[in-house]
PDB file of C-alpha atoms in Angstrom:
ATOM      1  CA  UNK A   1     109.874 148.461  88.192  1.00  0.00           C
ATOM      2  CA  UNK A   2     107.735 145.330  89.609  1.00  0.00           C
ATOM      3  CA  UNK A   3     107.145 144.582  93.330  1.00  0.00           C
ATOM      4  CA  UNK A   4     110.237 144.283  95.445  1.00  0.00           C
ATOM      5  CA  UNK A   5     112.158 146.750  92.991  1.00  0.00           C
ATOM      6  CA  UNK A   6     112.826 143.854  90.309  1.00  0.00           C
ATOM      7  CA  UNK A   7     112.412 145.082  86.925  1.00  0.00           C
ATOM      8  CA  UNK A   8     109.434 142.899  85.006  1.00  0.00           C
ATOM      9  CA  UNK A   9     111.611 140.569  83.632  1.00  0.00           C
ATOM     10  CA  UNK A  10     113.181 139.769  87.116  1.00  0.00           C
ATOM     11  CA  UNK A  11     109.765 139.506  88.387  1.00  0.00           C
ATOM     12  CA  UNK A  12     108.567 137.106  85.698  1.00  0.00           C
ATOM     13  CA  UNK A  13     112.039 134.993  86.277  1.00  0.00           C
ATOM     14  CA  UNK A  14     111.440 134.662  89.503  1.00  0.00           C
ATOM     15  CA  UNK A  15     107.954 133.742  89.240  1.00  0.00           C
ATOM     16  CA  UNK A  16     108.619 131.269  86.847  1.00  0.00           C
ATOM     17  CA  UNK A  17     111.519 129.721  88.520  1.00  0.00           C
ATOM     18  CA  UNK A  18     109.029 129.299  91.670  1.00  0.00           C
ATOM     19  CA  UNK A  19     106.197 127.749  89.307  1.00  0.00           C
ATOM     20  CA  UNK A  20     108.609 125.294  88.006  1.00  0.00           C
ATOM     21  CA  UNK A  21     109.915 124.290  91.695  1.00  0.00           C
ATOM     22  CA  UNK A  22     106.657 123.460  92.154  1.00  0.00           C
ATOM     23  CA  UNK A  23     105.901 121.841  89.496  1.00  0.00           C
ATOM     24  CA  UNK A  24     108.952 119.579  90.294  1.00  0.00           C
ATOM     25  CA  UNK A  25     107.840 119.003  93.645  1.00  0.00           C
ATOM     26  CA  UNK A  26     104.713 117.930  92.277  1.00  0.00           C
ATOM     27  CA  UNK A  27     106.042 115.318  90.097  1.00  0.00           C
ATOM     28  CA  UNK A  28     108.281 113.752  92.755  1.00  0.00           C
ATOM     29  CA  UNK A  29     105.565 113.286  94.682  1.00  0.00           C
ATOM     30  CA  UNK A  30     103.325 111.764  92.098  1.00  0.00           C
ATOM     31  CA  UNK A  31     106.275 109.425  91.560  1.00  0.00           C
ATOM     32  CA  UNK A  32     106.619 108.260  94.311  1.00  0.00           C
ATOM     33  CA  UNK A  33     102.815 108.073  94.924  1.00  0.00           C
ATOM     34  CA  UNK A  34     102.523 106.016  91.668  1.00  0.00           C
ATOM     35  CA  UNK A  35     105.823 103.521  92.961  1.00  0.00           C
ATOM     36  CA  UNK A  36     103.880 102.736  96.393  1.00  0.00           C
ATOM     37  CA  UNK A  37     101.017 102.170  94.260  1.00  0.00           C
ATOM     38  CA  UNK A  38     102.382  99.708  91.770  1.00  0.00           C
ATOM     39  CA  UNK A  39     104.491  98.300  94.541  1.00  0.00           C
ATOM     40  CA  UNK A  40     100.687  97.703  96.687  1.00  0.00           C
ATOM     41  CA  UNK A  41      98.563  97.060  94.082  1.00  0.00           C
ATOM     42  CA  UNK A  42     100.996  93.817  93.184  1.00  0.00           C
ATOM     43  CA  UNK A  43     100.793  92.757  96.481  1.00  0.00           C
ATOM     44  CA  UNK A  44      97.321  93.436  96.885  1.00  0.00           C
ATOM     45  CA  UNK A  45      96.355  91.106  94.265  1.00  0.00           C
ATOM     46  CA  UNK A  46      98.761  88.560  95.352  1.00  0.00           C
ATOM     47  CA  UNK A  47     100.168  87.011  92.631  1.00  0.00           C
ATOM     48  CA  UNK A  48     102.881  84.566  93.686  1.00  0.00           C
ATOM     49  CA  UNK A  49     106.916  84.549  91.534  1.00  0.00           C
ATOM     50  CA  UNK A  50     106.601  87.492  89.379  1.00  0.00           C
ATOM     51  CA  UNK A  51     105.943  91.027  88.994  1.00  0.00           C
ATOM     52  CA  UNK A  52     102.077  91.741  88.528  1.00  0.00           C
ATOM     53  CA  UNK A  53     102.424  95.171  88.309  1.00  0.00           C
ATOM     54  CA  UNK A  54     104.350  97.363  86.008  1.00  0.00           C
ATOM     55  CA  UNK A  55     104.372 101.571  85.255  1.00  0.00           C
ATOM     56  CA  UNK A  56     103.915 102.031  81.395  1.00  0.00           C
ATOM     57  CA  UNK A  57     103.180 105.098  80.078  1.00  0.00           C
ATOM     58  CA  UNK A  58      99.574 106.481  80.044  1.00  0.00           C
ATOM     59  CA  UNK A  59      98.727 106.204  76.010  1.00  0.00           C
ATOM     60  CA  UNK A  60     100.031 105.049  73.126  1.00  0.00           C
ATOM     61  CA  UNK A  61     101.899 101.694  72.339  1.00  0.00           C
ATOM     62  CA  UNK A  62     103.625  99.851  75.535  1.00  0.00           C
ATOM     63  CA  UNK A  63     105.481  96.849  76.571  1.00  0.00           C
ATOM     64  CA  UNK A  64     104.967  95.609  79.765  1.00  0.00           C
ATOM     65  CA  UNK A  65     107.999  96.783  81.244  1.00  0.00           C
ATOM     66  CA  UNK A  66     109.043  99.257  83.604  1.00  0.00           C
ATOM     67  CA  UNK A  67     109.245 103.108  81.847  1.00  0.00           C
ATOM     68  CA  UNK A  68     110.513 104.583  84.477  1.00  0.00           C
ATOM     69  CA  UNK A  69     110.586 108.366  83.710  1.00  0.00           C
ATOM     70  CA  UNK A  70     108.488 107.893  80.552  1.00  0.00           C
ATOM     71  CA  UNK A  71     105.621 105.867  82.268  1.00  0.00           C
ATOM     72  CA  UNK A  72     103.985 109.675  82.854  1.00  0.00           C
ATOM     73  CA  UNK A  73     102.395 112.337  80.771  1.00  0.00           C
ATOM     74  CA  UNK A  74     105.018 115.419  81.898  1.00  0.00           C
ATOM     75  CA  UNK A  75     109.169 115.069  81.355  1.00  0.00           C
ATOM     76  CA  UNK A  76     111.240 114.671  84.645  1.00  0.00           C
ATOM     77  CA  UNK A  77     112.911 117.837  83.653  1.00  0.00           C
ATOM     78  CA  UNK A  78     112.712 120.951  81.829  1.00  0.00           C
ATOM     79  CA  UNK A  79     109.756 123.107  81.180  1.00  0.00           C
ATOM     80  CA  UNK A  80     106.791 121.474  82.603  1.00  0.00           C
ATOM     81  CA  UNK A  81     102.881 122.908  83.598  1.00  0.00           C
ATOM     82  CA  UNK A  82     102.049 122.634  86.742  1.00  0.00           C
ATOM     83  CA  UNK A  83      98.668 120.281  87.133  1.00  0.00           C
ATOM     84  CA  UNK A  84      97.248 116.893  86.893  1.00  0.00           C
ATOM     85  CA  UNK A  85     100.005 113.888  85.872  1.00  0.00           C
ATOM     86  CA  UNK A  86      98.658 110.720  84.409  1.00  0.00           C
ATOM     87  CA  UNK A  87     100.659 107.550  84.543  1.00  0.00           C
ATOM     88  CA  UNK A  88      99.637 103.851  82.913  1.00  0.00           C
ATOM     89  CA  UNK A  89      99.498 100.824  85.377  1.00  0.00           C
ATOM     90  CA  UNK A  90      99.930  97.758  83.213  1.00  0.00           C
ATOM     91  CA  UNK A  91      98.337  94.761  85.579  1.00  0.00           C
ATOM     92  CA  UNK A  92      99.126  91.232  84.753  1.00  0.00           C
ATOM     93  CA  UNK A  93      95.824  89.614  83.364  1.00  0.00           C
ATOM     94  CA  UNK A  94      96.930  86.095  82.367  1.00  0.00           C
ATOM     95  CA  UNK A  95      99.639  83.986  84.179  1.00  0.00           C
ATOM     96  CA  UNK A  96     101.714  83.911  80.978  1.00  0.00           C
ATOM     97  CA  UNK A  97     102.129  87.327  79.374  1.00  0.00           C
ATOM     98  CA  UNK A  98      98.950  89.085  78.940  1.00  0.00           C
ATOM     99  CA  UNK A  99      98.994  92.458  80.961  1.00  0.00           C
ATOM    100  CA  UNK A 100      95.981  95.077  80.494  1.00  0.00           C
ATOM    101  CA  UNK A 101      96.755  98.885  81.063  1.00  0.00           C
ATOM    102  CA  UNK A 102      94.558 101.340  83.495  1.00  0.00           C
ATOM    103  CA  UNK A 103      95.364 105.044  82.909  1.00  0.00           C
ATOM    104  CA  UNK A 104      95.406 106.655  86.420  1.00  0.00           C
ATOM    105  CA  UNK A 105      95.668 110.682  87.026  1.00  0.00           C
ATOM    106  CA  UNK A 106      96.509 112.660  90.107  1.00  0.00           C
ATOM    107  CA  UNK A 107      96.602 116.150  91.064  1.00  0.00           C
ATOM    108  CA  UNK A 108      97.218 117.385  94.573  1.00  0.00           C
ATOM    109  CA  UNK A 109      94.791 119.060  97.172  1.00  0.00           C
ATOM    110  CA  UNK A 110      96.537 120.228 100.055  1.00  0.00           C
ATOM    111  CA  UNK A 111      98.691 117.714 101.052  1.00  0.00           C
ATOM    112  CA  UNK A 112      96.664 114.895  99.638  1.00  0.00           C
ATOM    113  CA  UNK A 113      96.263 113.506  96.388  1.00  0.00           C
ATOM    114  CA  UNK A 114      93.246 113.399  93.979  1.00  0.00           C
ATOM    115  CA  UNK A 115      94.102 109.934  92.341  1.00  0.00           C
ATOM    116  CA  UNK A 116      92.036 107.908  90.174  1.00  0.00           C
ATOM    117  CA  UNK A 117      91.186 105.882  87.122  1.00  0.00           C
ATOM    118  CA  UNK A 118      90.319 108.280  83.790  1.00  0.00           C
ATOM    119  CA  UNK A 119      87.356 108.045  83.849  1.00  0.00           C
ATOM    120  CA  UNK A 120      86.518 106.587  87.015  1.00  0.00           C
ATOM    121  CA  UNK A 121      86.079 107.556  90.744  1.00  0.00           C
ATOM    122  CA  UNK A 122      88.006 110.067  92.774  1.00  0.00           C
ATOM    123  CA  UNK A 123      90.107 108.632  95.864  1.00  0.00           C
ATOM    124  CA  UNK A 124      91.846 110.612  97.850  1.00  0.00           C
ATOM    125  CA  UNK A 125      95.431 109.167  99.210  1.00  0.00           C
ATOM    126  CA  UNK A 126      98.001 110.525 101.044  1.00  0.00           C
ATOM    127  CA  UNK A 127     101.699 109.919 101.060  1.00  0.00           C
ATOM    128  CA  UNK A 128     103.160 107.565 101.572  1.00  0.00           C
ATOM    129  CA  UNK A 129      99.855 105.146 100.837  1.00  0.00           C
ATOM    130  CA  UNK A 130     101.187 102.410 104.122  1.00  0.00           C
ATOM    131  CA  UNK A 131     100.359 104.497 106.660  1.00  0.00           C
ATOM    132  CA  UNK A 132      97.244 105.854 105.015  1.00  0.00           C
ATOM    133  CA  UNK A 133      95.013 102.816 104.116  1.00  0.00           C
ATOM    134  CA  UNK A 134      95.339 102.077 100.569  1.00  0.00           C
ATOM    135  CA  UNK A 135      92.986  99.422 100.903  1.00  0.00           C
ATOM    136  CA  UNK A 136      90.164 100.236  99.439  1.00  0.00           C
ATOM    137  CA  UNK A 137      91.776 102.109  96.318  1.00  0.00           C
ATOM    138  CA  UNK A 138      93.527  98.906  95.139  1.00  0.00           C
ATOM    139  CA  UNK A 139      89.795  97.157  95.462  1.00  0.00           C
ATOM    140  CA  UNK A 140      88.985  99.830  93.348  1.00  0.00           C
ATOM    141  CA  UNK A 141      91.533  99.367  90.763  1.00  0.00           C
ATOM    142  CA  UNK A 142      91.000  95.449  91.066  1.00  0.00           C
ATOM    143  CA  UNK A 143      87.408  95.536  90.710  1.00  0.00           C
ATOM    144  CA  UNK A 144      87.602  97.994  87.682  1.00  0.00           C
ATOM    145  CA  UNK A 145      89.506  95.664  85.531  1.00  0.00           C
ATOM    146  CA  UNK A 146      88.053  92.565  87.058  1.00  0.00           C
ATOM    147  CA  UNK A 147      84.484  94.037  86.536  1.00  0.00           C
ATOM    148  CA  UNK A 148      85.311  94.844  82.398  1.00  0.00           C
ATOM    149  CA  UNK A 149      86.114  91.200  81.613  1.00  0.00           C
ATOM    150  CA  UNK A 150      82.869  90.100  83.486  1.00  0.00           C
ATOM    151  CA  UNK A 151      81.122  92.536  81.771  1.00  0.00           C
ATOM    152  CA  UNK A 152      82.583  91.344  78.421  1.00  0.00           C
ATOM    153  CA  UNK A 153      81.443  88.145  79.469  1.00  0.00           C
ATOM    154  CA  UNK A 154      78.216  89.035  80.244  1.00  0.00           C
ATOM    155  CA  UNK A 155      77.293  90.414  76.745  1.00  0.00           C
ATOM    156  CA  UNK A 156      79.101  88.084  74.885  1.00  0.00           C
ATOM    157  CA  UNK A 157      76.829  85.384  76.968  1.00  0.00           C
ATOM    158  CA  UNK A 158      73.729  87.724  76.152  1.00  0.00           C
ATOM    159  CA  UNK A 159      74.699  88.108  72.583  1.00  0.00           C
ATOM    160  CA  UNK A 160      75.630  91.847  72.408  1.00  0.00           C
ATOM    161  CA  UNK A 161      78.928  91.940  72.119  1.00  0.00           C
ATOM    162  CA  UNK A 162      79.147  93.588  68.315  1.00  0.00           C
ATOM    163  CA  UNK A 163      80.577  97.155  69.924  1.00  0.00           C
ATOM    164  CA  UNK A 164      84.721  97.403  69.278  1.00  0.00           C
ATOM    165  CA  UNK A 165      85.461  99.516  71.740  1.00  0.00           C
ATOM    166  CA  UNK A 166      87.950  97.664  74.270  1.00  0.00           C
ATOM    167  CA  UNK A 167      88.744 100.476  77.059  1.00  0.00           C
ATOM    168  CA  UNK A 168      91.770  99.007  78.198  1.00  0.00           C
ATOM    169  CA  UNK A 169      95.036  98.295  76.091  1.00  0.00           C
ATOM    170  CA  UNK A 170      96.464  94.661  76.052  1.00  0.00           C
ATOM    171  CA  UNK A 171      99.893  93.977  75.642  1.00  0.00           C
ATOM    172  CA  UNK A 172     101.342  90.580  75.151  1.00  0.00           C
ATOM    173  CA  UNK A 173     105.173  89.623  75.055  1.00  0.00           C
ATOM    174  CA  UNK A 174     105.820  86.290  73.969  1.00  0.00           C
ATOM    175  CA  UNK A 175     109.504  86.251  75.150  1.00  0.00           C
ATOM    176  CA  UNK A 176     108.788  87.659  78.306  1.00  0.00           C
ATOM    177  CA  UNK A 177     110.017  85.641  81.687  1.00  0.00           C
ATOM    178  CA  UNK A 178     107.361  85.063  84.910  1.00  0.00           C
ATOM    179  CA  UNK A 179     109.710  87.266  87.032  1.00  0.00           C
TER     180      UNK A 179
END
């Protein structure tokens, strides 16, 4: 018999069902962390009659649309590991339909949230991100995709632009509506 009397397989049932409440409870929360942060981001930049911001998922092919569910890298249900959940923001990049993805992970800390780019700086935000100063974080974000194109720019300019490595993902729908 295990601890409490259970036999092992009651013990590893219940321990199981308790990992798996958590890791439910920590992808609500990344959820809605990654909602508030599409929702601010938009606003942050400021883009007037549309959406600016969309959640696509993390890799692979995308449309900019909204995923829902599928814009992150664990199902909303069954079996899932408990850890760090990555999501794709796809950020408008051209008034038409050009939109450019940045991959963003979190994992929690306490009560907070480890969030950043792949790659990139950690930040760490709290729920829900009004009442916690978002501020600089969508800078961050803004400046990160702002700063590739300028960099682009830069070597093209300079001549040294022969590398094919993009780092972002663009995504272009031709049919696609400004709002």
């Amino acid at each position: 018999m295990g601890s409490l009397g259970l036999s092992r397989f009651d013990e590893l049932i219940s321990t199981v069902t308790h990992y798996q409440n958590l890791a439910a409870e920590n992808y609500t929360r990344v959820r809605a962390l990654a909602e508030e942060l599409r929702a601010g981001l938009c606003a942050h930049i400021g883009m007037e009659g549309g959406v600016c911001v969309r959640l696509v998922p993390p890799a692979g092919p995308f449309e900019p649309k909204d995923y829902g569910d599928q814009a992150f890298s664990l199902p909303p249900k069954g079996f899932r590991p408990l850890g760090a959940i990555q999501f794709g923001l796809a950020i408008r990049v051209l008034s038409e339909t050009d939109w450019m993805r940045v991959t963003m992970q979190c994992h929690k800390i306490g009560e907070d949230f480890i969030t950043q780019i792949v790659g990139g700086e950690e930040y760490h935000l709290a729920i829900p991100l009004k009442d916690n100063d978002p501020e600089p974080f969508y800078d961050h974000i803004y400046e990160h995709v702002l700063g590739w194109f300028e960099t682009q720019i830069e070597r093209y300019e300079a001549g040294d632009y022969s590398s094919r490595e993009i780092g972002f993902d663009i995504s272009r729908r031709d049919d696609e509506a400004l709002v």
